[in-house]
Coordinates of C-alpha atoms and ligand atoms in Angstrom, one line a residue:
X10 CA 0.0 0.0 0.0
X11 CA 1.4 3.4 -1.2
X12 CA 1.7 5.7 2.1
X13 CA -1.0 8.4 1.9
X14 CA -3.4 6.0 0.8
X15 CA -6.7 5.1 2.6
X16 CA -7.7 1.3 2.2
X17 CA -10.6 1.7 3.0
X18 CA -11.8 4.2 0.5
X19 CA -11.9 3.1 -3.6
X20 CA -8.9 4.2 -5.8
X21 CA -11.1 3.4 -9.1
X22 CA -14.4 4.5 -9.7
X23 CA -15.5 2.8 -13.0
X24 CA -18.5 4.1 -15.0
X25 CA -19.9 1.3 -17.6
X26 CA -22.4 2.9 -19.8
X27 CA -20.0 6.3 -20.2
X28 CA -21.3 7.6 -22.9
X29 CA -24.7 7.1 -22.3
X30 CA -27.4 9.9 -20.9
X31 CA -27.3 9.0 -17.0
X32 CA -23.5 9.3 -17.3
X33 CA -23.3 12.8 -19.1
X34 CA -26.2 14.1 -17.4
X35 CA -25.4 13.5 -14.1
X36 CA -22.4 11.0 -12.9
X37 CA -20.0 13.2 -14.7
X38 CA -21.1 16.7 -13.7
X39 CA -21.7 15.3 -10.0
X40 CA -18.4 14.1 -9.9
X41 CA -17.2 17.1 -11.0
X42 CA -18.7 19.1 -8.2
X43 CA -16.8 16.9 -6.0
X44 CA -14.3 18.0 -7.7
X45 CA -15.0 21.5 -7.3
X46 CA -15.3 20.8 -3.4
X47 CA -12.3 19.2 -2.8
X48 CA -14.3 16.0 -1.8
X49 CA -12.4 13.4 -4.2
X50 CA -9.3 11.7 -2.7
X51 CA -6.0 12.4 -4.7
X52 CA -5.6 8.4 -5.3
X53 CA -8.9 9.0 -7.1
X54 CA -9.0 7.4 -11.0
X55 CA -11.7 7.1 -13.2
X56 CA -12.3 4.8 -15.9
X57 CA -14.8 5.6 -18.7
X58 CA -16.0 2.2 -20.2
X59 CA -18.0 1.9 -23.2
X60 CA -17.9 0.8 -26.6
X61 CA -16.8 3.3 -29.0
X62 CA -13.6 3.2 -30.9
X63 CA -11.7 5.9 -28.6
X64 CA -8.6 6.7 -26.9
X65 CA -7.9 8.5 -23.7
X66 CA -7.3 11.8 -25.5
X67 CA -10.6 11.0 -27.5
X68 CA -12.5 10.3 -24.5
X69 CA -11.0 13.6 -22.9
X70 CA -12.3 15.7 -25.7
X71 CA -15.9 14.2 -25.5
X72 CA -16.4 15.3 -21.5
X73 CA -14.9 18.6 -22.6
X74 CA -18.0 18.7 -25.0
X75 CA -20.4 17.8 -23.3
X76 CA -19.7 19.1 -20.2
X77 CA -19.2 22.5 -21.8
X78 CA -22.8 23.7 -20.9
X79 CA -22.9 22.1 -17.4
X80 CA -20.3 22.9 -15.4
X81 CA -20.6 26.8 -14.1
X82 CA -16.7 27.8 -14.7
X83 CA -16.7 26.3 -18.1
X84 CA -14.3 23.7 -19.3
X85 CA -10.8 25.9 -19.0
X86 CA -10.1 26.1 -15.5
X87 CA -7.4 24.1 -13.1
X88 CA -9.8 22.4 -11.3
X89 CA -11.1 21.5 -14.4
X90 CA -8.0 19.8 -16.3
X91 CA -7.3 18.2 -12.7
X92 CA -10.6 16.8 -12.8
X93 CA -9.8 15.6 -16.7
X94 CA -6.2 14.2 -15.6
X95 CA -8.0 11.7 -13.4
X96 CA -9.8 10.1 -16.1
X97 CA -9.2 7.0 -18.5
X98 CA -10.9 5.2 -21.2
X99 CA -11.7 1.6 -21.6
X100 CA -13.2 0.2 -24.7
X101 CA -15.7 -2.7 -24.6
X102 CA -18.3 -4.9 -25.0
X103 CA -20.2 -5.2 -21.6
X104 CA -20.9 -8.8 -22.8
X105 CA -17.2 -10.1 -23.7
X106 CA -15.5 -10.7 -20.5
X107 CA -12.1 -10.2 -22.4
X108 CA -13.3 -6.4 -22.3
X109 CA -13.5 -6.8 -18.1
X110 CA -10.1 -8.8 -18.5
X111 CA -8.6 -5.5 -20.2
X112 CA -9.9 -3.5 -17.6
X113 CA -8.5 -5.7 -14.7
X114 CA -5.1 -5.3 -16.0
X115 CA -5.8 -1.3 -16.1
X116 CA -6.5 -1.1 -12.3
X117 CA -3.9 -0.7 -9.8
X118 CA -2.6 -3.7 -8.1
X119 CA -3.8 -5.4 -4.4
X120 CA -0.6 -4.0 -3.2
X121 CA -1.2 -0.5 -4.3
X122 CA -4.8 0.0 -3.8
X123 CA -7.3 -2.3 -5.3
X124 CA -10.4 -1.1 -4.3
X125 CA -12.5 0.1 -6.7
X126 CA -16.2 1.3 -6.8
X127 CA -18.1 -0.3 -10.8
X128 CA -21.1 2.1 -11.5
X129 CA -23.8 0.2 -14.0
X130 CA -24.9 3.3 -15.6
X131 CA -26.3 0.6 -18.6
X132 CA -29.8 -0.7 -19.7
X133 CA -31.2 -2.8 -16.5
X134 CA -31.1 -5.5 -19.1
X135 CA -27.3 -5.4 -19.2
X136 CA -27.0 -5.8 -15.7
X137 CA -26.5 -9.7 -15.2
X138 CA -24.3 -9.5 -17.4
X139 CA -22.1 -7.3 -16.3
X140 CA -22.1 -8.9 -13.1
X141 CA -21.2 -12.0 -14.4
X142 CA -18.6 -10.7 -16.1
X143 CA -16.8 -8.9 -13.3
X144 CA -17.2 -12.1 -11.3
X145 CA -15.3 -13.7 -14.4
X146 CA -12.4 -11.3 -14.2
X147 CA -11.8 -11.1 -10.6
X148 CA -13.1 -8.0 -10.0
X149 CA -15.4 -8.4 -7.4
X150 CA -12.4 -9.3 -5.0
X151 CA -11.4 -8.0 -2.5
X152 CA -14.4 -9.4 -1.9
X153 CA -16.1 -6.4 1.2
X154 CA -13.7 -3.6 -0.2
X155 CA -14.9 -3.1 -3.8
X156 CA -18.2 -1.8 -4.4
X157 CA -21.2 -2.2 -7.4
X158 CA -23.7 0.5 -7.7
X159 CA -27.3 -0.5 -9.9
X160 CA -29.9 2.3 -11.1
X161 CA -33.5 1.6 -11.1
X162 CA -35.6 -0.1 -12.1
X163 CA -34.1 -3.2 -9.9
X164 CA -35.9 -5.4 -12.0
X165 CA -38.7 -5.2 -14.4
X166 CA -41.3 -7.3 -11.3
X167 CA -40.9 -9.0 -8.3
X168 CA -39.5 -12.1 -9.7
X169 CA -36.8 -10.8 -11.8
X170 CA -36.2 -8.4 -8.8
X171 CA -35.2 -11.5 -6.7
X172 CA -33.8 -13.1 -9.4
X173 CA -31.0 -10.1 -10.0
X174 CA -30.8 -10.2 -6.2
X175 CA -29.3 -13.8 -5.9
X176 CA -27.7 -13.3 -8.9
X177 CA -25.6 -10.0 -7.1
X178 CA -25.2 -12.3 -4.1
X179 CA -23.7 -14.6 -5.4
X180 CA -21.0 -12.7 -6.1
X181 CA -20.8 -9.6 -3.9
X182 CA -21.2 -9.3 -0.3
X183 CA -24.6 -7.5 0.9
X184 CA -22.3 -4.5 2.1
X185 CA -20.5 -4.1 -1.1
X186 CA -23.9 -3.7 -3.1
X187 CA -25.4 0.0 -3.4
X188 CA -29.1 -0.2 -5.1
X189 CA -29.3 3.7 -6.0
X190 CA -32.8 5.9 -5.6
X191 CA -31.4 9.1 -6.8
X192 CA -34.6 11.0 -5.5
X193 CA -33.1 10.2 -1.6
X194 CA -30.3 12.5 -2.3
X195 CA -32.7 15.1 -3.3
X196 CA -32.0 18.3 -0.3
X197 CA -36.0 18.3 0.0
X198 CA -36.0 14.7 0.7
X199 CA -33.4 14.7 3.0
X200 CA -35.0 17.9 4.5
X201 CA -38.3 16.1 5.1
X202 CA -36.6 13.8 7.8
X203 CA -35.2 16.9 9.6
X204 CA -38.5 18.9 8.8
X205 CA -40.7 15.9 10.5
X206 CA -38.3 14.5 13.4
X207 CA -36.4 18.2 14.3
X208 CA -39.5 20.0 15.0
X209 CA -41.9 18.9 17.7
X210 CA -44.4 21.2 16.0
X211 CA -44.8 19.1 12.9
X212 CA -44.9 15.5 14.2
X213 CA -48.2 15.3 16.1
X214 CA -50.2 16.7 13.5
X215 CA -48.8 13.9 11.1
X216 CA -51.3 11.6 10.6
X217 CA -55.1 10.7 10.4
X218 CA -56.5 12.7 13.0
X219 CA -55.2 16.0 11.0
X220 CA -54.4 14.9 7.5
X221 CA -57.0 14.4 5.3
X222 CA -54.9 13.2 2.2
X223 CA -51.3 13.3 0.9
X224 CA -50.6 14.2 -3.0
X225 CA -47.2 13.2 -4.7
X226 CA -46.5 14.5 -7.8
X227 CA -43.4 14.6 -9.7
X228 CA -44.3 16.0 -13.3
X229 CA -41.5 16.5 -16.1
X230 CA -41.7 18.2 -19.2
X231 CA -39.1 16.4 -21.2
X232 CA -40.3 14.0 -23.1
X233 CA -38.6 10.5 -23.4
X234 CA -35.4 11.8 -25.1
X235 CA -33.3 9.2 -26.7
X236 CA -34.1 6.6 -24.3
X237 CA -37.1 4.5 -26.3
X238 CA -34.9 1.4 -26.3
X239 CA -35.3 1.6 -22.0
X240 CA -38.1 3.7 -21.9
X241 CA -40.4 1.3 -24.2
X242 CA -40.5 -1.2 -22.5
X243 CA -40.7 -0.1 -18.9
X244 CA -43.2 3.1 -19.0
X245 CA -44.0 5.2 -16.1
X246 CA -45.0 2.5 -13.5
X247 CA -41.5 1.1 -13.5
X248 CA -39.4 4.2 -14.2
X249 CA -41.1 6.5 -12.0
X250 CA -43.3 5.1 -9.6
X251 CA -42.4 2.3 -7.9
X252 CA -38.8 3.5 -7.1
X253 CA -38.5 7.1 -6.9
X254 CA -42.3 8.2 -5.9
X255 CA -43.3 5.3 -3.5
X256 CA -39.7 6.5 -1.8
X257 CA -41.1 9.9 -1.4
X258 CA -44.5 7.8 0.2
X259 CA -42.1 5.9 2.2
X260 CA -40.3 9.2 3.8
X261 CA -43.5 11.1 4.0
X262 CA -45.3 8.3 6.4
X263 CA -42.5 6.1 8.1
X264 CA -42.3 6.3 11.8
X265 CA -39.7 7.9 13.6
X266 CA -35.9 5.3 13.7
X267 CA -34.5 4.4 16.3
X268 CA -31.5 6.4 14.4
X269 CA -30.3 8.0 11.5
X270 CA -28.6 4.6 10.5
X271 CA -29.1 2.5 7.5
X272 CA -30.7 -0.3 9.0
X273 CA -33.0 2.2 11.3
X274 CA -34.1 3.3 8.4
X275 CA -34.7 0.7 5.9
X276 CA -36.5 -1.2 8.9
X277 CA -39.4 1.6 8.8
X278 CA -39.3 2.0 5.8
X279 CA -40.4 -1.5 5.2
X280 CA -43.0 -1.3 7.5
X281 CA -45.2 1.6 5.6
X282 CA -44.3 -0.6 2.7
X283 CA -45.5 -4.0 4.4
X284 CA -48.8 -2.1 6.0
X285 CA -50.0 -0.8 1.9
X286 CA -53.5 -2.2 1.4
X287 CA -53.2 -4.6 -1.8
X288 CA -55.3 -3.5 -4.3
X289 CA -57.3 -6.5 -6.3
X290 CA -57.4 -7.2 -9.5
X291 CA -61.1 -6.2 -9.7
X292 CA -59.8 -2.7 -8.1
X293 CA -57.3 -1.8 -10.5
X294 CA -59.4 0.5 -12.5
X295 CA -60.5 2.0 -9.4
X296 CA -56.8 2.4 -8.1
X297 CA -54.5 3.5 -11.0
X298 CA -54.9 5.2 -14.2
X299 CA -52.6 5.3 -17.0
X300 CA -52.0 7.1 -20.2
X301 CA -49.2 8.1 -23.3
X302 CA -48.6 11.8 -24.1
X303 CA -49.9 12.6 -28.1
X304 CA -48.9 15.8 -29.6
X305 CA -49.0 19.4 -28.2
X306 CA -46.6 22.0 -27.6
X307 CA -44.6 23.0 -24.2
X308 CA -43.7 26.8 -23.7
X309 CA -45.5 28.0 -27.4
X310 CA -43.2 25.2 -29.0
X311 CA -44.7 22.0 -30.6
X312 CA -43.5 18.6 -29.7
X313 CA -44.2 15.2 -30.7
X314 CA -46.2 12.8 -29.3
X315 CA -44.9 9.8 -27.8
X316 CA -45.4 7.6 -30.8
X317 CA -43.5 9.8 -33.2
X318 CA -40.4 9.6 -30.7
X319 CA -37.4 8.0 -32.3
X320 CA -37.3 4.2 -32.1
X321 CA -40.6 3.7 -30.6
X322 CA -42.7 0.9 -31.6
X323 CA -45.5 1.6 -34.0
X324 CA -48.4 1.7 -31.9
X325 CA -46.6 0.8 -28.8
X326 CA -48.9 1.1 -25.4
X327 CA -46.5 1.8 -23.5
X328 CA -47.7 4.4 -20.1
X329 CA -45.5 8.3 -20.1
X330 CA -48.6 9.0 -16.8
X331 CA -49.3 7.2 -14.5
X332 CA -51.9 7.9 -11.6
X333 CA -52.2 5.7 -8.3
X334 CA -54.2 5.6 -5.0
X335 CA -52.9 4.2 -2.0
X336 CA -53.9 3.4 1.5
X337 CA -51.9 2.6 4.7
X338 CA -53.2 0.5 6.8
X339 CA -51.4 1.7 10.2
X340 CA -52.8 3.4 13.2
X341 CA -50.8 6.5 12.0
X342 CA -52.3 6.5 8.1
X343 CA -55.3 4.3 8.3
X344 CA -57.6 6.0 5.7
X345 CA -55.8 8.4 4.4
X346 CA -55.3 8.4 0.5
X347 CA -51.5 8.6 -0.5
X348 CA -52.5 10.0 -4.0
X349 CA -49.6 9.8 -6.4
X350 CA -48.6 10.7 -10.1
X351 CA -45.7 11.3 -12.5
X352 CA -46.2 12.0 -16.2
X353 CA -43.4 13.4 -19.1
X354 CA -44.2 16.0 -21.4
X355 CA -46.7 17.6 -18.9
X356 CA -46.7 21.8 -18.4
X357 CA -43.5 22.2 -16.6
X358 CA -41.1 20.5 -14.2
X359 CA -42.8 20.0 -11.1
X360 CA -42.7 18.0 -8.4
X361 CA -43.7 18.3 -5.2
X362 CA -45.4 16.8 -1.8
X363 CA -48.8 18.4 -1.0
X364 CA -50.2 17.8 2.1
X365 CA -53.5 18.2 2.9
X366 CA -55.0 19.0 6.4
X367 CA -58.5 18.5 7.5
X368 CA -61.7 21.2 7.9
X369 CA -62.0 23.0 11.4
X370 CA -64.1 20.7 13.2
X371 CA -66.6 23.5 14.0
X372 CA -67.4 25.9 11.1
X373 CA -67.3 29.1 13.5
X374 CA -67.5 31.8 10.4
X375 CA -69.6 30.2 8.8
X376 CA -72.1 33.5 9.3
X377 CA -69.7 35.5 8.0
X378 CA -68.9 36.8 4.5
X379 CA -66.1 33.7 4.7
X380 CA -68.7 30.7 4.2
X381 CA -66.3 28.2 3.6
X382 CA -62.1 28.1 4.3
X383 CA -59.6 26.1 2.4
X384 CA -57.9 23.8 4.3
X385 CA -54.4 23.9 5.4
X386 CA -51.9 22.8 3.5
X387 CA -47.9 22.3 3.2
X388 CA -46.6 22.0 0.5
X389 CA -42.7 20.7 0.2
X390 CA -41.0 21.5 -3.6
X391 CA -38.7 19.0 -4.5
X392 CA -38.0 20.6 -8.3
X393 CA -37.0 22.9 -9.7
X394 CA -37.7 25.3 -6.6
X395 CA -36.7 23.0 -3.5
X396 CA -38.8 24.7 -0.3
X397 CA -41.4 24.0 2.3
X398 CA -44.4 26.1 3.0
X399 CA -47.3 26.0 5.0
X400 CA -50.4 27.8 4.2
X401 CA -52.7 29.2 6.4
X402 CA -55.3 31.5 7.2
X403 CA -55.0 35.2 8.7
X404 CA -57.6 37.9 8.9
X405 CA -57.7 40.6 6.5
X406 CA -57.0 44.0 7.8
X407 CA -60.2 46.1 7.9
X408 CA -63.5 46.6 10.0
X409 CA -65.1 43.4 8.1
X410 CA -63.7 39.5 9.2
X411 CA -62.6 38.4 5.9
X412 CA -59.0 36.1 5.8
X413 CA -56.8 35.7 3.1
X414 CA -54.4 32.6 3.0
X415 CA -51.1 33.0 3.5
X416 CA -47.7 31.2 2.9
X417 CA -45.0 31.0 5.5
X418 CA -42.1 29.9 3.5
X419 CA -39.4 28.1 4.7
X420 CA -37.5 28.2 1.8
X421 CA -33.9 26.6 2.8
X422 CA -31.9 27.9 0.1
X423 CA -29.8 31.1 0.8
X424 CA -29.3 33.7 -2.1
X425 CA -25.8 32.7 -2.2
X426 CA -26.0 28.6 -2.0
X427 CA -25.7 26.4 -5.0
X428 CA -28.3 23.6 -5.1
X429 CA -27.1 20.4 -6.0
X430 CA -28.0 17.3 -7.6
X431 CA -28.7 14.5 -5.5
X432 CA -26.1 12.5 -7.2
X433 CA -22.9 15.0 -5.3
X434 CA -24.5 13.4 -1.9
X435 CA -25.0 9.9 -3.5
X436 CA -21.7 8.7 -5.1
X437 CA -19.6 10.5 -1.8
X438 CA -21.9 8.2 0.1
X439 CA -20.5 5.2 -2.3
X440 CA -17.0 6.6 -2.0
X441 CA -17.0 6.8 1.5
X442 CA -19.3 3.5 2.1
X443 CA -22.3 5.1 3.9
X444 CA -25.5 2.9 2.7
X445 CA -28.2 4.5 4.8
X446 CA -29.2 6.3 2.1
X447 CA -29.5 3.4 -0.7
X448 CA -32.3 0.6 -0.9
X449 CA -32.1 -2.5 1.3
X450 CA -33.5 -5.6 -1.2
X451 CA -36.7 -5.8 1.2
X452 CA -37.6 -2.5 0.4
X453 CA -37.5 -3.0 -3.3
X454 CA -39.1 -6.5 -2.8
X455 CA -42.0 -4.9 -1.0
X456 CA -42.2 -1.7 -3.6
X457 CA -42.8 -4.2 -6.2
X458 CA -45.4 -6.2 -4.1
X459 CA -47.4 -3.0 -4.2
X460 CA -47.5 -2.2 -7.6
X461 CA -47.5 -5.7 -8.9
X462 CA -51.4 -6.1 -9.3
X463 CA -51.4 -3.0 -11.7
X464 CA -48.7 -4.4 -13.9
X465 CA -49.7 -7.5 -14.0
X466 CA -53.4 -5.8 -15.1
X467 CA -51.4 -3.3 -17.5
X468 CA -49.7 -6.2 -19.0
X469 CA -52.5 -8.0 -20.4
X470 CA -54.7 -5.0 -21.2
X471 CA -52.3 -4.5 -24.3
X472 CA -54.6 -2.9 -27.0
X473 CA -55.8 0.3 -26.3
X474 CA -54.5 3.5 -24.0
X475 CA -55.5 6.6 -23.9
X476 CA -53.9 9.6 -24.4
X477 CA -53.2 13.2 -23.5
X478 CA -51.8 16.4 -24.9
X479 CA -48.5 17.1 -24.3
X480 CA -48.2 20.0 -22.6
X481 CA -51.5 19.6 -20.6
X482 CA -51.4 17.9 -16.9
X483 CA -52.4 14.4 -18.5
X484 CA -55.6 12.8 -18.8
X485 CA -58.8 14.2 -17.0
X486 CA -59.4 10.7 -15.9
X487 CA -56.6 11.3 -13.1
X488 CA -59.2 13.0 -11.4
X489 CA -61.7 10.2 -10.6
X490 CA -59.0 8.6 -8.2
X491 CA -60.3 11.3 -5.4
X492 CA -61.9 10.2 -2.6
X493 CA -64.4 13.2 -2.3
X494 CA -65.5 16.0 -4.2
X495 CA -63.8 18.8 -2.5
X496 CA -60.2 16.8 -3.4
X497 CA -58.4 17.9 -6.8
X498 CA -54.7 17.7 -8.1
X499 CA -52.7 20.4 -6.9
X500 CA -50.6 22.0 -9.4
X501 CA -49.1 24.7 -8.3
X502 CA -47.2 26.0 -4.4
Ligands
BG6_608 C1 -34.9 8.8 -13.7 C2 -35.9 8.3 -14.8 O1 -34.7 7.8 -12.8 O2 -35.3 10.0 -13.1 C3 -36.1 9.4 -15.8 O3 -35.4 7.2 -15.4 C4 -36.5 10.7 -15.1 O4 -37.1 9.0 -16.7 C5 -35.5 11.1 -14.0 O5 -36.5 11.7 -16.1 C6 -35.9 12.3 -13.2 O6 -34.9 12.6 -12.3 P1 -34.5 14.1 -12.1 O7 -33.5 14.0 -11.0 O8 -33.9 14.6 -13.4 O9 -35.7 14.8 -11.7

């Protein structure tokens, strides 16, 4: 071991899939933040792996491109040739182990530091094989010290979700496997632990005495980009909302851990997860709705509909919305809709946590000019804007009793703070071998118990879904999910 080096932290971080749009939309631009704030190591390499034909200067010029328009300082600074020095490239097949051979013989040896951290930013469908393959080239060893990361969707349903599991199992230790939510790292998402369990005011309103539903939205105007070989086949249910939006569900209604630790964590997680009333197959209909963006226009401009995307198939039925109900059966959430949805190509980016509080138990102005008062709400912003508010009622100054609803903003950002993505947060927790904020397989397992009765529903109704204008907040339908009459999606803080 080189003096000066850590062994416990990774020496190589290796992206497979470099080229592709997870990797050059956010990996590389994370990493470079880290770069910015002096959070990567020194012993810090990184190998670019993909297919194309390229060299090390080639691969070089590409990050300088497309980087260009992401990183603040532009491309010509010192951080930013340091951050260029530490990369190399790799050519290869993610199928021919000869290519994870080559690689092997590129890191540095057990003596120096051999720890290295393999980010699967491919198709899920790549997946086995790439684990296979760095099993075949001894790169899983040491075994406890090198690390594998895996996007979503973890599986396509529960049974190839186990499947993959065993599979990674049986050649990685549990602690050397990091299933990645991005959405956790989101500061919003984080902020909602600290907003619930660092302020006594919040918690005891949290739950079915004072909340009379809970609405989850995370809406994208982008449409599929060039992702239709992924995209295709897995649609909204499996992109969007059994990872990233029934994590939000999961943060919003988990008890309290025992403490901010990994296991703390994924333990209560499990258990909103577990306590999710089942929806039968005779209540899908009534449970979830789902439908595929047609043409429209965003912002004055037109854009295609989903069919006319690049390398979709012809009269594919494939969902870009999708609209669920759930319940929790807990003494905390016990009938309380959980109302979620996610859709591409809708108005504008948007997502948020909208939480609705119950009606005054006694109308007292009912006499007065008032008649009826919204309800409370708070509303946390997750994108673009990242803040919390809470709305409530004050009276209008004057001689009659009239209110106007207000917004105390708790808006965390400073003037002078930089957001991040949640993938800075993410891949130092990978670096640095902090899981607490990654999926435990139980958690996925259950996630995909929960939405399992829709897709199996979706999968045989096969020739017929409807559509909405891009550009519009998706179907109308969405709204017969509500509960009562007085419930509609909220689209706006
Ligand atoms: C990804 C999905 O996990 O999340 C994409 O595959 C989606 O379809 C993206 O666009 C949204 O994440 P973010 O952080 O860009 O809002």
């Amino acid at each position: 071991m080189s003096p000066g080096i850590d062994d416990s932290l990774p020496c190589t971080f290796v992206i497979f899939g470099a080229t592709g749009n997870l990797a050059t939309n956010k990996l590389l631009p994370a990493l470079y933040h880290l770069e910015m704030a002096a959070r990567l190591s020194e012993s810090l390499n990184v190998v670019a792996f993909s297919r194309r034909p390229w060299n090390d200067d080639e691969w070089r010029e590409f990050m300088r491109e497309v980087l260009a328009d992401k990183v603040k300082d532009g491309v010509d600074t010192p951080v930013f040739k340091r951050f260029l020095a530490r990369f190399s490239y790799q050519q290869g097949d993610l199928r021919d182990v000869a290519s994870y051979e080559a690689l092997a013989k590129r890191l540095p040896t057990a003596d120096d530091c051999s720890n290295a951290v393999f980010y699967l930013a491919v198709k899920p469908a790549e997946f086995s094989a790439v684990i296979r393959n760095l099993e075949a080239a001894g790169l899983n060893k040491p075994r406890g010290r090198s690390r594998v990361v895996l996007e979503k969707p973890f599986g396509e349903d529960i049974e190839s979700a186990r499947m993959l599991n065993q599979l990674l199992h049986q050649h990685f230790d549990e602690e050397q496997i990091f299933r990645i939510d991005h959405f956790l790292g989101k500061e919003t998402v984080q902020n909602l632990l600290v907003f619930r369990f660092a302020n006594t005011l919040i918690e005891p309103l949290w739950n079915r005495n004072f909340i009379d539903h809970v609405q989850i939205t995370v809406a994208e105007s982008i449409g599929i980009e060039d992702r239709a070989d992924y995209y295709d086949h897995a649609g909204a249910l499996r992109d969007m909302l059994q990872n990233h939006l029934m994590q939000l569900l999961t943060v919003v209604a988990m008890e309290p851990p025992a403490a901010l630790e990994a296991d703390a964590m994924h333990d209560e997680k499990v258990k909103v997860l577990r306590s999710i009333r089942p929806i039968a197959k005779r209540a899908v209909h009534a449970h979830a709705i789902r439908a595929q963006y047609a043409r429209g226009s965003i912002d004055g401009e037109p854009v295609p509909g989903y069919q006319q995307e690049v390398d979709v198939e012809p009269n594919s039925v494939t969902e870009t919305f999708v609209a669920a109900k759930f319940y929790i059966d807990n003494w905390r959430w016990r009938g309380v809709p959980f109302y979620l949805r996610t859709g591409k190509r809708m108005p504008r980016q948007a997502s948020m946590i909208a939480i609705r509080f119950r009606h005054p138990p006694q109308q007292l102005f009912r006499e007065t000019p008032l008649e009826t008062l919204e309800p409370n709400w708070i509303l946390l912003s997750i994108q673009p804007e990242e803040s919390m508010r809470m709305e409530i009622h004050v009276k209008q100054p004057g001689l009659d009793m009239d209110t106007r609803l207000m917004q105390m903003n708790a808006s965390f950002l400073k003037t002078d703070e930089q957001t991040l993505d949640a993938y800075e947060t993410l891949l130092l927790d990978v670096i640095e071998g902090d899981r607490s904020l990654f999926l435990r397989f139980d958690e996925i397992e259950w996630a995909w118990r929960v939405v399992d009765p829709i897709l199996k529903h979706w999968t045989v109704e096969r020739e017929y879904i409807p559509t909405y204008a891009a550009g519009s907040w998706g179907p109308a339908d969405a709204n017969r999910l509500f509960d009562s009459d007085d419930q509609t999606w909220r689209n706006e803080l």
